[in-house]
XYZ file of C-alpha atoms in Angstrom:
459
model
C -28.252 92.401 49.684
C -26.020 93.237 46.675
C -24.590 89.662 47.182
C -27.511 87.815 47.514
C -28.668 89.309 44.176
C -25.616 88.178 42.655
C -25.427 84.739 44.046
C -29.285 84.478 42.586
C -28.270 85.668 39.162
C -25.674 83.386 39.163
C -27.889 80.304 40.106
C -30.073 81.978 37.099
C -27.944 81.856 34.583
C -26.614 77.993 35.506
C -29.931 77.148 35.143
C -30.248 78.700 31.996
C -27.161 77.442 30.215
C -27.701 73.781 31.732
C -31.795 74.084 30.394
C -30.292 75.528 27.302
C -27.996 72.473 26.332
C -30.739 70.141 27.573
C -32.767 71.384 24.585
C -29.820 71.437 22.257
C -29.570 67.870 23.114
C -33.156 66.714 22.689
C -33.885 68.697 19.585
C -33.680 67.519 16.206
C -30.667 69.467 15.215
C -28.672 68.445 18.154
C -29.777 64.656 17.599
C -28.303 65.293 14.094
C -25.101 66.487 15.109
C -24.142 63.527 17.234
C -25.562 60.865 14.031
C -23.322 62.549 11.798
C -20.313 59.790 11.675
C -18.541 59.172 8.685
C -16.574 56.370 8.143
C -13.153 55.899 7.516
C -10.442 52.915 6.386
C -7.093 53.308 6.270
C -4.018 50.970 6.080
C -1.052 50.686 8.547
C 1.551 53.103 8.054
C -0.198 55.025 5.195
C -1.886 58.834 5.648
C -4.485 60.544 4.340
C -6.031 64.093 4.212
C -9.368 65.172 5.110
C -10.553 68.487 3.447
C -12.813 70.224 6.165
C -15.772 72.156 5.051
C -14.887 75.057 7.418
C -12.019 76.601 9.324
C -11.084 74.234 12.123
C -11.086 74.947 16.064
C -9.857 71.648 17.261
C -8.953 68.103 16.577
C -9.367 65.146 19.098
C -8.070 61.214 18.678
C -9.179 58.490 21.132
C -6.524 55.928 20.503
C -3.149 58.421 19.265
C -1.211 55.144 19.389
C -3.778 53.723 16.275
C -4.452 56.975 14.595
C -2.654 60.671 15.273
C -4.538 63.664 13.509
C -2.574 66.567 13.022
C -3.814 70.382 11.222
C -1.820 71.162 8.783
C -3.609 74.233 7.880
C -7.169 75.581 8.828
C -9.118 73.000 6.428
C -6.753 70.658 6.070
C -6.607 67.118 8.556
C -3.886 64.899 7.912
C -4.740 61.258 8.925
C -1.523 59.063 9.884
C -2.549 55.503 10.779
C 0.127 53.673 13.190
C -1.622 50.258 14.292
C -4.568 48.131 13.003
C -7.458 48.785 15.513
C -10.375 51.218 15.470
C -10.289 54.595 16.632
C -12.477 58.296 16.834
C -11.889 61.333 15.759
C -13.662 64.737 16.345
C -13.228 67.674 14.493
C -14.826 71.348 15.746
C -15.007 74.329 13.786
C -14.504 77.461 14.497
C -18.306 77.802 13.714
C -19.279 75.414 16.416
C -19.897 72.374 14.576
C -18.249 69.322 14.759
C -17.297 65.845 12.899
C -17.191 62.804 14.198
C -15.275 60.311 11.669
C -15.231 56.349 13.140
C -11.537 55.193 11.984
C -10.501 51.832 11.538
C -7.045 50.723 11.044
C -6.272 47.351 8.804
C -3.068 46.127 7.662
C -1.265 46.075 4.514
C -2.459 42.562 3.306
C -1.292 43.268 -0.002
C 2.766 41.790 0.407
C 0.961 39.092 2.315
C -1.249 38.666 -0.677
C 1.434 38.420 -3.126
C 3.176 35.818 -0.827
C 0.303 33.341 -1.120
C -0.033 33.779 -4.480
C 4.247 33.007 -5.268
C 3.742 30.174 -2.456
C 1.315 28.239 -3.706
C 0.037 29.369 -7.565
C -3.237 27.939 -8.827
C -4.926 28.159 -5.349
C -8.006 30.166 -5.121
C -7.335 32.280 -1.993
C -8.485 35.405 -0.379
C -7.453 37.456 2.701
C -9.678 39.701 4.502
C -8.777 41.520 7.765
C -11.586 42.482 10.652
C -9.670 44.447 13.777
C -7.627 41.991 14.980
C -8.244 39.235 12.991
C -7.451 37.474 9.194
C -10.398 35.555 7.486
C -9.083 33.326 4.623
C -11.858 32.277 1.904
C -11.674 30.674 -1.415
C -10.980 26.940 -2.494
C -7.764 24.995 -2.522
C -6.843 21.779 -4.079
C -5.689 20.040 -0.502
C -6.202 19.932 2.774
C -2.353 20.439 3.388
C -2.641 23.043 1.540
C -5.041 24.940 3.422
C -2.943 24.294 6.685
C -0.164 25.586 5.331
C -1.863 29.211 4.183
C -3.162 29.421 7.674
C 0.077 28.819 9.234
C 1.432 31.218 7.428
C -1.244 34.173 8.247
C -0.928 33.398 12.063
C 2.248 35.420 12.539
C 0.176 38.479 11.170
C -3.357 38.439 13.721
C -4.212 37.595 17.213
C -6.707 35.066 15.580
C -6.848 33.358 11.759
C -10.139 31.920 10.501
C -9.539 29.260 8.099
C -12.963 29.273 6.159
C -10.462 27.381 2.913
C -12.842 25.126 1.552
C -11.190 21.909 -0.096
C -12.076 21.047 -3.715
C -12.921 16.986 -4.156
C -9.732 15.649 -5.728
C -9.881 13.985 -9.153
C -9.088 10.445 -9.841
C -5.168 9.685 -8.705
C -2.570 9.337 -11.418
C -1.589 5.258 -10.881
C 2.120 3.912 -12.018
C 2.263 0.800 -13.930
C 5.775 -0.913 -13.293
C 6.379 -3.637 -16.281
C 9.289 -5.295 -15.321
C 11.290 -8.016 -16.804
C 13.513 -10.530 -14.673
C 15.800 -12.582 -17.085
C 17.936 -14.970 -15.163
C 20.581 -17.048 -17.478
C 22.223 -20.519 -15.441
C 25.292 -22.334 -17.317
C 26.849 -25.538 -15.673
C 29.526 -27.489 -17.381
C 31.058 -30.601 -15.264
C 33.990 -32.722 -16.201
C 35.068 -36.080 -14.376
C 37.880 -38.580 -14.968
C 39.034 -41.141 -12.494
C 40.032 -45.032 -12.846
C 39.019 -47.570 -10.184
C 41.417 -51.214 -10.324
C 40.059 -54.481 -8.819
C 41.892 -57.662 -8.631
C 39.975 -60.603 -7.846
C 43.182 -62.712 -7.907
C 45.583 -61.221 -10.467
C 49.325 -62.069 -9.910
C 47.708 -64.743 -6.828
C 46.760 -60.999 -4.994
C 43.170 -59.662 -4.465
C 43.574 -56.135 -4.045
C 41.705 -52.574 -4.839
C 43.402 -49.455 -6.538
C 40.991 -46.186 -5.659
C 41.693 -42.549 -5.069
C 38.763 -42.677 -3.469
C 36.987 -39.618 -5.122
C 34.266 -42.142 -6.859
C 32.696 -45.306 -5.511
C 34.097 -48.677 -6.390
C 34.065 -52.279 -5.116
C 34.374 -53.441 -1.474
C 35.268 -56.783 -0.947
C 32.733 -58.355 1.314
C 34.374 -62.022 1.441
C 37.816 -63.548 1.394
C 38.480 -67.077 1.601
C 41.346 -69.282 2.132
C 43.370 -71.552 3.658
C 47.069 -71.532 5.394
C 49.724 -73.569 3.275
C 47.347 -74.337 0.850
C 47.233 -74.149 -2.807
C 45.744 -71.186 -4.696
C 43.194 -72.999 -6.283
C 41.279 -73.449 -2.309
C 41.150 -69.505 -2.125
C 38.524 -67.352 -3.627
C 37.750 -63.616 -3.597
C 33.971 -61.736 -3.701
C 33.661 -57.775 -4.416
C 30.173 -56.111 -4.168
C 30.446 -52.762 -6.706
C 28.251 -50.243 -5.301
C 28.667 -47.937 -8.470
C 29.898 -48.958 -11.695
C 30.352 -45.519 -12.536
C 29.935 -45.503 -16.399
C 32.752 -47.679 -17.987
C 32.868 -50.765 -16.381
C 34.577 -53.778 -17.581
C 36.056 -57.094 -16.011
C 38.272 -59.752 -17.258
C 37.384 -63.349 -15.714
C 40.835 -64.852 -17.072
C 42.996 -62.773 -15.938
C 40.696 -61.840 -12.505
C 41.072 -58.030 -13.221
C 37.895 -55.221 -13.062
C 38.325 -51.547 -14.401
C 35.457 -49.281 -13.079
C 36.084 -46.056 -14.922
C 34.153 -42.226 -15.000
C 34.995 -40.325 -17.807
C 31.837 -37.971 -17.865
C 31.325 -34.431 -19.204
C 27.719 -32.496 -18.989
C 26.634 -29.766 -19.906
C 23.362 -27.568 -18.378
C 21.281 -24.563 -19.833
C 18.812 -22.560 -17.373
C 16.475 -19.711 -18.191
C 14.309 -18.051 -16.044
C 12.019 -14.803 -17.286
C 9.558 -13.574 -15.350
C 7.002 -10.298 -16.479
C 5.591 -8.801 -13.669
C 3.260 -5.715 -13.925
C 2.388 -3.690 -11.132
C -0.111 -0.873 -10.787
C 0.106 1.693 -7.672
C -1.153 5.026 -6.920
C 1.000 7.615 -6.781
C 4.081 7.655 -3.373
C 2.375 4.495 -2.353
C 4.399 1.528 -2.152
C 3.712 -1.582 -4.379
C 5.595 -5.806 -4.039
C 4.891 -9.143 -5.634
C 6.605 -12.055 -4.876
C 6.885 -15.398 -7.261
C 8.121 -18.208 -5.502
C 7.590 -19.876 -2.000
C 7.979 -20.564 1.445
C 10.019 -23.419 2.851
C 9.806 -24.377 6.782
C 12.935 -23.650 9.100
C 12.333 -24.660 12.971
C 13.166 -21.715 15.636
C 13.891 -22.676 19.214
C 11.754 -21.016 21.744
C 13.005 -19.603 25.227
C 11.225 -18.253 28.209
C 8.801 -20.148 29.611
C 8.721 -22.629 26.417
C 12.249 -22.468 26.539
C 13.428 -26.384 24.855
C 10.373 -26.264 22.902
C 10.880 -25.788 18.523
C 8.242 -23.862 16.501
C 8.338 -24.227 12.593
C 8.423 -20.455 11.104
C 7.967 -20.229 6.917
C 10.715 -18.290 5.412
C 10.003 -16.656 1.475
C 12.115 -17.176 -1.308
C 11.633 -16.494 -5.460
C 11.544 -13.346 -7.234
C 10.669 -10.337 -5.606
C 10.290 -7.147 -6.577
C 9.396 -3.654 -4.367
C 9.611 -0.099 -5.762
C 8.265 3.199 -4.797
C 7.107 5.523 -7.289
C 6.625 9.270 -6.834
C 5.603 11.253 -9.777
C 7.054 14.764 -10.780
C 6.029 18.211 -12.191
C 8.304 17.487 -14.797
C 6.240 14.624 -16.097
C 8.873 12.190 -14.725
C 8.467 9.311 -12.555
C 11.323 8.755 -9.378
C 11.553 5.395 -8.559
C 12.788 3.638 -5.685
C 13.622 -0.096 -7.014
C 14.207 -3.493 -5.059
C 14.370 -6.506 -6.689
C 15.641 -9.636 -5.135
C 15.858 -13.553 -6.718
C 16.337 -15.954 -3.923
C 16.526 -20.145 -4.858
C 16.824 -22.461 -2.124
C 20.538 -24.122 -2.113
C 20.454 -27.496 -0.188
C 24.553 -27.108 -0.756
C 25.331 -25.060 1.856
C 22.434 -26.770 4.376
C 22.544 -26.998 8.198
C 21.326 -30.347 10.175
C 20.461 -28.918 13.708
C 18.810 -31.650 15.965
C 17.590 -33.914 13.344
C 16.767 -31.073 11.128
C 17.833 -29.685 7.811
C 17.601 -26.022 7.441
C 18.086 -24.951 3.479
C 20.517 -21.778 2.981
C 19.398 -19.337 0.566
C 21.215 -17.959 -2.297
C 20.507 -14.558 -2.967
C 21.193 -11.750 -5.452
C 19.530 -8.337 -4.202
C 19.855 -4.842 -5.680
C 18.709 -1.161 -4.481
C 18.360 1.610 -6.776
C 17.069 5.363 -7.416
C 16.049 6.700 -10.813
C 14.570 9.095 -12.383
C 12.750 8.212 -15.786
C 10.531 9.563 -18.477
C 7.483 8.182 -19.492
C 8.362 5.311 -21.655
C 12.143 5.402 -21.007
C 13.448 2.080 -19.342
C 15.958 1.106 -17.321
C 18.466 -1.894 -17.371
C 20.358 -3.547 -14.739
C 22.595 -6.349 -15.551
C 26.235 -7.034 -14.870
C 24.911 -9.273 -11.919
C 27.471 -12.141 -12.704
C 27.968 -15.190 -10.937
C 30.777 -16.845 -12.000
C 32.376 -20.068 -9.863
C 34.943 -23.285 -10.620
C 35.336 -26.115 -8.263
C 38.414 -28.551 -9.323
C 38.759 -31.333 -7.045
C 41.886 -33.937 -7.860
C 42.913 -36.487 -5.476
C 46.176 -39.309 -6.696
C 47.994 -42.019 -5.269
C 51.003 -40.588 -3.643
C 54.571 -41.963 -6.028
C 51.817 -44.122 -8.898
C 50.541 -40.921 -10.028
C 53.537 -39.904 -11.309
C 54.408 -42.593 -13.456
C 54.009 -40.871 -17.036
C 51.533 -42.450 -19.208
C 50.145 -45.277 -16.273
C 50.142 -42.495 -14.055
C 46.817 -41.206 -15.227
C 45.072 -44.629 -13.889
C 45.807 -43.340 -10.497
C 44.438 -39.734 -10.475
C 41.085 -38.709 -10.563
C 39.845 -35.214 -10.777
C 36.514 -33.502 -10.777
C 35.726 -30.047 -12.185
C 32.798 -27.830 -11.744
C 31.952 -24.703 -13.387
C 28.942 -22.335 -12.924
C 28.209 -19.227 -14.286
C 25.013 -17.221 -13.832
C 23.520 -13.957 -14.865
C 20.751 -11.741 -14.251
C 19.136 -8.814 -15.828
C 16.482 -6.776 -14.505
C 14.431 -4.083 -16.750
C 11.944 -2.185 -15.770
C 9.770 0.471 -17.881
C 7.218 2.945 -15.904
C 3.910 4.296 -17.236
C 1.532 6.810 -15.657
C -2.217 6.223 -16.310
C -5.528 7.400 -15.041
C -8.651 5.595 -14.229
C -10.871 5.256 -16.987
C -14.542 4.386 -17.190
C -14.515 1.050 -19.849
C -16.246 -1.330 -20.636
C -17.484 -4.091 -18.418
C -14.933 -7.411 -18.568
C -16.631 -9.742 -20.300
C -17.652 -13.013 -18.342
C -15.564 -15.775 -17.599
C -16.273 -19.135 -19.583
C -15.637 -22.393 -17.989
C -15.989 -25.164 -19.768
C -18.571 -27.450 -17.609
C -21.731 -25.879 -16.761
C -21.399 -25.636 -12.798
C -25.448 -25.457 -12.051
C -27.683 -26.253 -14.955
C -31.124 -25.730 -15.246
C -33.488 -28.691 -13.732
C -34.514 -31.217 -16.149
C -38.721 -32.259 -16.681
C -39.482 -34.268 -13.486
C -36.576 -33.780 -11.542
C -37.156 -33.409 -7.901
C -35.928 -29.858 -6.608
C -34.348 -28.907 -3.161
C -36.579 -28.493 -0.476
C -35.335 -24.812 0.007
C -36.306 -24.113 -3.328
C -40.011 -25.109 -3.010
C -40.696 -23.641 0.288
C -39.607 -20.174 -1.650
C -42.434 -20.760 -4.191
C -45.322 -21.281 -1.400
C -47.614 -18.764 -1.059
């Protein structure tokens, strides 16, 4: 009986302590307790304390690997915060109360802050951190830019939104180029040489020639065996009388003679201007394009196509604009003429050679400054001397048997070029071109208009 009793009060008194919490739960006071959660931020690997209204019983993390709580006296809570995440902690009292505080854990943006700021100054950008996650916000200048500041975050989060909004860029700084091509061309040529024709001197027809410079071929000889010199007769057809030319009927002797010296000036100067935005690349070319033929193979193997090849002055440069309110340039100029001497007949046809003078160069200039390249000298001498072997040497005379031909060219050119950096400007409209006919003028009284015309003014 005794135990029965006991095993009843037992049951009783579960009963009562289970109905008793029940209330506690559903009453107002109890529904206060659990709503009372404060909030709490903290950075990685910084503390803080928590002065507790009353003498504490117990402490209780969820996560001790984000947050660890530790008592350091009976108010006192010190917070240490290990990892970014969230966490809870619950405090009791020794009153019977208890705290609940909802931690959350960021990082220390601030050194990743500062690095955004040194790495790209001017930019507009701000870091905010939710859990595991970076947001960046704010404007940049660049879409490069704004990849770059996100690469740079992704070491730091499991995920980086890029919310960087790009500002519409401004008008591009363009690079005018004035250059100045200056080509100089001297020839001087000097020719001597003496040409003898007998038409019967001393009873012999006969021809004295180095052969450097034309003279006369005979074409018809005439006579007669054992008989008298008066039944033969000579003919010479002179293909070139060169520029001296004189002939003695008497005494049946011709002297064809050059003695010629010239004298040549050529100047070439070209201004080019070129405009380009800035790191694009920018060419003209002056001049032409002269036919060469290119032998196919494969299946049209035998057969000749006729491909254009350019030549004249050509200039290509690549500007890229500095901080330093300088302008790098990458410079190419090239003059190219077409030189028939050095040609090459291949089945019938004759392919021109191309002489060339072609320069590379990187500067760096101010605005204004220019730069000069010259020194691009050209300088060449042909002599050419041909004599009669033993008659050439005969002093005085012997200069009627030598002939000699000298050629001298020298040529220089000079390039300048001067860049400028300017910005698109709103002007004023270009005024209208004037030709000097009137291309359509208005109809005259009577005169019959197109049929086009008058089915556009029916109703």
């Amino acid at each position: 009986m005794n135990r029965r009793m006991d095993m009843r009060r037992i049951r009783r008194a579960v009963l009562g302590a289970s109905l008793g919490f029940a209330l506690a739960a559903g009453s107002p006071d109890g529904a206060r307790a659990e709503a009372e959660v404060q909030q709490l931020q903290l950075t990685v690997g910084k503390s803080t304390v928590i002065d507790y209204p009353a003498d504490v019983a117990r402490i209780s993390t969820s996560n001790p690997e984000i947050v660890d709580a530790v008592a350091i006296s009976k108010r006192e809570i010190l917070l240490n915060a290990k990892s970014f995440g969230a966490s809870s902690v619950v405090v009791w009292s020794r009153a019977g109360g208890r705290t609940f505080f909802a931690v959350t854990v960021e990082q220390n943006l601030e050194p990743f802050r500062q690095l955004l700021k040194d790495s790209f100054p001017g930019e507009q950008i701000q870091v905010f951190a939710n859990r595991d996650a970076l947001a960046l916000t704010g404007r940049v200048s660049s879409q490069a830019v704004a990849e770059r500041a996100a690469a740079l975050a992704a070491p730091l989060a499991k995920s980086v939104v890029n919310n960087l909004r790009v500002v519409p860029a401004g008008a591009d700084r363009q690079i005018v180029l004035k250059v100045k091509f200056a080509e100089l061309n001297r020839t001087a040529a000097r020719q001597f040489g003496v040409n003898l024709l007998s038409t019967g001197a001393l009873n012999t027809p006969g021809r004295v020639t180095t052969g450097q410079f034309s003279s006369g071929n005979p074409s018809t000889l005439k006579g007669v065996i054992g008989g008298s010199v008066a039944g033969t007769s000579s003919e010479f057809n002179i293909s070139d009388a060169l520029n001296i030319f004189a002939f003695r009927p008497d005494l049946n002797l011709t002297a064809v003679i050059r003695a010629l010296q010239s004298e040549g000036v050529l100047q070439i100067l070209a201004e080019p201007n070129l405009v380009t935005t800035d790191g694009k690349q920018a060419s003209f070319l002056v001049g032409g394009e002269f036919p060469i033929p290119v032998l196919q193979g494969g299946a049209n193997a035998g057969s000749v196509t006729i491909q254009f090849r350019e030549f004249g002055i050509r200039l290509t440069f690549l500007p890229d604009s500095t901080t330093h309110n300088t302008v790098k340039l990458y410079v190419k100029p090239e003059v190219s003429t077409i030189d028939m001497a050095n040609a090459v007949t291949f089945a019938g046809f004759t392919i021109p050679a191309l002489a060339t003078r072609r320069m590379e160069t990187n500067i760096e200039l101010g605005l204004g400054q220019s730069f000069l390249i010259a020194g691009l000298l050209d300088d060449r001498v042909t002599d050419n001397m041909l004599k009669i072997p033993g008659l050439a040497h005969i002093p005085i005379l012997g200069a009627l048997f030598r002939s000699r031909a000298e050629n001298k060219t020298r040529s220089e050119l000079i390039v300048m070029v001067t860049p400028e950096i300017t910005y698109p400007v709103a002007g004023e409209p270009a005024a209208p071109i004037r030709m000097p006919r009137e291309f359509l003028g208005p109809l005259e009284p009577g005169q019959a208009k197109p049929a086009a015309a008058e089915g556009k003014q029916k109703p």
